[in-house]
Every structure is written in C-alpha cells, then in structure tokens.
JSON list of C-alpha atoms in Angstrom, two decimals:
[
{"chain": "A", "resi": 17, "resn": "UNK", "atom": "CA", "xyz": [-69.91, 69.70, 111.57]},
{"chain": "A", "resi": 18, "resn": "UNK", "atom": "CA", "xyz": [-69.70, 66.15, 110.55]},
{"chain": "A", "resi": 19, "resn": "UNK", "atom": "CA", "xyz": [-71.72, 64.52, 113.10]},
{"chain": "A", "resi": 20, "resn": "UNK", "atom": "CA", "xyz": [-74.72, 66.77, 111.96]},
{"chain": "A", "resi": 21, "resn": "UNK", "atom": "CA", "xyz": [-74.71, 65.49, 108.82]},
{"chain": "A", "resi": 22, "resn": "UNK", "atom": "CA", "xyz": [-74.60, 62.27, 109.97]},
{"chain": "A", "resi": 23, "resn": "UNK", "atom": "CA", "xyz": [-78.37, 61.52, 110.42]},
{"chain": "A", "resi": 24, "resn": "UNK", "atom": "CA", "xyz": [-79.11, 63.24, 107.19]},
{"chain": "A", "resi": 25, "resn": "UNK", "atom": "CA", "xyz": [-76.48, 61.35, 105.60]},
{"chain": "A", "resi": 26, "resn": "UNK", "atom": "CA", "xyz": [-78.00, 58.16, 106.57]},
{"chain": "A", "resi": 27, "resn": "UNK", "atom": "CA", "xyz": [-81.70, 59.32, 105.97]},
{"chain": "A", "resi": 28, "resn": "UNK", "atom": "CA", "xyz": [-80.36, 59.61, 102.16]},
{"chain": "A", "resi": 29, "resn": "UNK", "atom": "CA", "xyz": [-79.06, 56.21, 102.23]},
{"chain": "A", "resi": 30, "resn": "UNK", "atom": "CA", "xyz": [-81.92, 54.38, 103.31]},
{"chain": "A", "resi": 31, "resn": "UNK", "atom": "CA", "xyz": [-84.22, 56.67, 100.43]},
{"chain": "A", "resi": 32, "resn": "UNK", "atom": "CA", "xyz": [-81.96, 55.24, 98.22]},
{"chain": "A", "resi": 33, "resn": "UNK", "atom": "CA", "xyz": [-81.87, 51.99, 99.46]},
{"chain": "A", "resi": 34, "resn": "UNK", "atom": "CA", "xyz": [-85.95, 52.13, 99.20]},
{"chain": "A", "resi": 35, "resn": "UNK", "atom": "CA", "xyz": [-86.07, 53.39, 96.31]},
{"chain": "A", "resi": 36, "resn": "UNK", "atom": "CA", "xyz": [-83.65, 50.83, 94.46]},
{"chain": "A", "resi": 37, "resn": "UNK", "atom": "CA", "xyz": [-85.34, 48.06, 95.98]},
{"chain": "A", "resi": 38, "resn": "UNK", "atom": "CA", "xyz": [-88.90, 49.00, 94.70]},
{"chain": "A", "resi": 39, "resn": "UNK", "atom": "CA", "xyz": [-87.35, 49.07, 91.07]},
{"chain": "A", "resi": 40, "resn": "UNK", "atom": "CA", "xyz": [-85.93, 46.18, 91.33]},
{"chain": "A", "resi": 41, "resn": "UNK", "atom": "CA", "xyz": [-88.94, 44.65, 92.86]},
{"chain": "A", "resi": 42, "resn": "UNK", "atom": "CA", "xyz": [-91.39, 46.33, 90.62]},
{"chain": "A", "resi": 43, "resn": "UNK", "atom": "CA", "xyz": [-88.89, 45.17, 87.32]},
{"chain": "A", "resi": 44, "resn": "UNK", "atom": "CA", "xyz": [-89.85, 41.72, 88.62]},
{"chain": "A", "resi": 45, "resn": "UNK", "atom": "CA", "xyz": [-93.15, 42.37, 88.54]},
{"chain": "A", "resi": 46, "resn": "UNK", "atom": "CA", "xyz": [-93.31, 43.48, 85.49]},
{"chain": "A", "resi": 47, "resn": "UNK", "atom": "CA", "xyz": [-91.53, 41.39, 83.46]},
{"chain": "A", "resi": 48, "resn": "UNK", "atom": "CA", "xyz": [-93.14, 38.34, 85.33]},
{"chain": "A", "resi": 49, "resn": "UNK", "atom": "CA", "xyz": [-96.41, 40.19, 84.47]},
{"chain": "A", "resi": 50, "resn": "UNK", "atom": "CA", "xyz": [-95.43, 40.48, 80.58]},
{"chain": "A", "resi": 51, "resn": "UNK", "atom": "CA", "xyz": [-93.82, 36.81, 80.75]},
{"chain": "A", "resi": 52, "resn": "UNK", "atom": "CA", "xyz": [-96.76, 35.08, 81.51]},
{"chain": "A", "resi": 53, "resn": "UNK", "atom": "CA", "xyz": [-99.86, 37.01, 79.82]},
{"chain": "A", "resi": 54, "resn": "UNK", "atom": "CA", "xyz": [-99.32, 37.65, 75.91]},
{"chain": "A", "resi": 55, "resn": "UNK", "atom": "CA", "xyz": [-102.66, 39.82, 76.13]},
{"chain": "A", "resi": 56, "resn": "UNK", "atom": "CA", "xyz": [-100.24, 41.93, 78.95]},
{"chain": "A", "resi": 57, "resn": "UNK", "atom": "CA", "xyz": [-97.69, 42.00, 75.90]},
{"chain": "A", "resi": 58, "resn": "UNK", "atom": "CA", "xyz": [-100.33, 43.40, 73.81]},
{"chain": "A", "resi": 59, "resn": "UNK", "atom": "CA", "xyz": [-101.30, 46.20, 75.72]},
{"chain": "A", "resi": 60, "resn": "UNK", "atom": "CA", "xyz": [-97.76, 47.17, 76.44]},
{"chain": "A", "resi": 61, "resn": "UNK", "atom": "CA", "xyz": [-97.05, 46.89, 72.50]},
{"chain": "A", "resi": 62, "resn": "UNK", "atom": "CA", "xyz": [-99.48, 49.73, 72.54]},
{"chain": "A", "resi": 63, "resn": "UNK", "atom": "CA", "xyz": [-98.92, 51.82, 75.13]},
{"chain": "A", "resi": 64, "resn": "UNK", "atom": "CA", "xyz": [-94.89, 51.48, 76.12]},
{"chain": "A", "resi": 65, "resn": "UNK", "atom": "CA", "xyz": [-93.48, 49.61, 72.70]},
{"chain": "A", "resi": 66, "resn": "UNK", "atom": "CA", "xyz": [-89.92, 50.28, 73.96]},
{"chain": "A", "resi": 67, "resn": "UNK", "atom": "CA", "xyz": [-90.53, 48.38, 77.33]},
{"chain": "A", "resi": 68, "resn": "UNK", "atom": "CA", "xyz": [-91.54, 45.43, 75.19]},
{"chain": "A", "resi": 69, "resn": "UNK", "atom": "CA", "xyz": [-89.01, 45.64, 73.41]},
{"chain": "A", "resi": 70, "resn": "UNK", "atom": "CA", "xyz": [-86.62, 45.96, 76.36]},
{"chain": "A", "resi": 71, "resn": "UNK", "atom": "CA", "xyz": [-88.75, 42.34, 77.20]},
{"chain": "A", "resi": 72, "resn": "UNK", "atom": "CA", "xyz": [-87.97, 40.69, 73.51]},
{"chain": "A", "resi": 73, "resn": "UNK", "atom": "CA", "xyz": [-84.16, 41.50, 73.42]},
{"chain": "A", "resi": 74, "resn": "UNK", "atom": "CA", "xyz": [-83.65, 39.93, 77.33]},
{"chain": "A", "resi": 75, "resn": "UNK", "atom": "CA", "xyz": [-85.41, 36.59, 76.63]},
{"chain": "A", "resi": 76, "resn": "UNK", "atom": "CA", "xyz": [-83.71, 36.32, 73.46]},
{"chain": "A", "resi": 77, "resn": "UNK", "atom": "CA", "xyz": [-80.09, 36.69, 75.41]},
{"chain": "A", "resi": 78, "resn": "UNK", "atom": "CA", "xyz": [-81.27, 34.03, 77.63]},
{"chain": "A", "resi": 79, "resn": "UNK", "atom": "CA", "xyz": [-81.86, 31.73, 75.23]},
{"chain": "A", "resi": 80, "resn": "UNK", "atom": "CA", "xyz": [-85.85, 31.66, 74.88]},
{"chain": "A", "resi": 81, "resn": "UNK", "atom": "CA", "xyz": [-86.69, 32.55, 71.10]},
{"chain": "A", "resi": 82, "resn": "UNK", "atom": "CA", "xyz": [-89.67, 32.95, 69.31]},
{"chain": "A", "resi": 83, "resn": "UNK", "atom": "CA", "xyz": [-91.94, 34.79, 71.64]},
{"chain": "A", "resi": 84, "resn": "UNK", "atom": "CA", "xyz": [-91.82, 37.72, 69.75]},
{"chain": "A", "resi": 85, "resn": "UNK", "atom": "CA", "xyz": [-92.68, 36.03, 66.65]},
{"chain": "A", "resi": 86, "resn": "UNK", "atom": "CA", "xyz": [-95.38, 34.52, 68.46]},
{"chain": "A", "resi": 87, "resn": "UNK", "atom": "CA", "xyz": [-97.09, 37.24, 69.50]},
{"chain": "A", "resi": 88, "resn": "UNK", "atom": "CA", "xyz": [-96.96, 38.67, 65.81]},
{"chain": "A", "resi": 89, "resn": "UNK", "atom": "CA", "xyz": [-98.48, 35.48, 64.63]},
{"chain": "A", "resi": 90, "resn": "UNK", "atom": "CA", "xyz": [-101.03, 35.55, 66.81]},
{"chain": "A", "resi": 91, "resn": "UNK", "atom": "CA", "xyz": [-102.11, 39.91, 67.25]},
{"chain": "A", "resi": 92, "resn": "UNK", "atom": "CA", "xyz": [-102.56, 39.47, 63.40]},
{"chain": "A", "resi": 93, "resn": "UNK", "atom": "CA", "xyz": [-104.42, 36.39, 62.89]},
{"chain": "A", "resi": 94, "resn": "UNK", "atom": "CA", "xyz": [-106.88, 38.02, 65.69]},
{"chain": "A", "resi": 95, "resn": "UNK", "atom": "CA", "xyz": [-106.88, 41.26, 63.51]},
{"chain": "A", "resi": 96, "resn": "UNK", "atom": "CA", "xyz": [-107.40, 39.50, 60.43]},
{"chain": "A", "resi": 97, "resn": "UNK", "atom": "CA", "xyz": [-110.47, 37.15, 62.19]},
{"chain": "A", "resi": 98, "resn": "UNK", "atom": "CA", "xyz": [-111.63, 40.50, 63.94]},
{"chain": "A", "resi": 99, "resn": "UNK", "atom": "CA", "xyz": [-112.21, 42.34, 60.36]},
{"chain": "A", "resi": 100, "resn": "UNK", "atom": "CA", "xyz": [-114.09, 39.59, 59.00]},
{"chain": "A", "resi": 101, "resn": "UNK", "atom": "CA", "xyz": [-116.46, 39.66, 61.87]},
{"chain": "A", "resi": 102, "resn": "UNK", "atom": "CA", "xyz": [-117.77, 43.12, 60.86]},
{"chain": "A", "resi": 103, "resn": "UNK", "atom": "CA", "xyz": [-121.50, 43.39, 60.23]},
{"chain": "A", "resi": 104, "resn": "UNK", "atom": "CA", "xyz": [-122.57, 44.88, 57.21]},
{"chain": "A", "resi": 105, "resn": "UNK", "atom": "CA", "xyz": [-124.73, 47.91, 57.80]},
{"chain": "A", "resi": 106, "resn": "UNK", "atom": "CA", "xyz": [-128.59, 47.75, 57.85]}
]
C-alpha cells in the first residue's frame, strides 16, 4: 500500500513546492513594485491598506525611515493642490 501512495505523495510535494515558490516570488514582486513607485503605494493605500502597511512596518525594521511619512506629505499636498484646481461652475 505504500508504494501507491508514493507518486501521489510526491505529486503533493512538488504542488507545494510550486506553490511556495510563486509566493515567495510574487512577495518580491510586490514589494519591489511598492518600493520603487510611491504612486504604486497610493493605489495600494486604497485598495489593500493592510498590505501597505505590512510594507511600512518591514522597511522600518530594516532601518529605512520616513517613507511612510513621505508619502503622507506628499498624497496631501497633491489633495490640497488638486482642490484648488476646481473650476467654478458656469
């Protein structure tokens, strides 16, 4: 009985295998993605706040502050300039 489970036994190993390496990969991805493009940031402080959040706290472990507080400074200055650019109507 043990050498038919075998093959299925290895099948399920290698899924797993897969499927840890495409997290891992696509973790990369996106935290290379949300490293490098604060209007990235933006969108994810919109759509998936936690996962930004997950971004903030492991920068700040490694050592790299102020990111956070950069983005802040800079999402409402653009909010602020993008209100006074409102037309008045006609």
């Amino acid at each position: 009985m043990a050498r038919t489970l075998e093959p299925l036994a290895k099948k399920i190993f290698k899924g797993i295998l897969v499927a840890e390496l495409v997290g891992v990969f696509g973790a990369y991805f996106l935290f290379s993605k949300m490293h490098t493009s604060q209007d990235f940031r933006q969108t994810m402080s919109k759509k998936y706040p936690f996962i930004l959040e997950v971004y903030y706290k492991s920068t700040e472990k490694s050592g790299m502050y102020g990111i956070r507080e950069l983005d802040q400074k800079t999402w409402l200055n653009s909010k602020i300039r993008s209100s006074h650019h409102v037309q008045p109507p006609i």
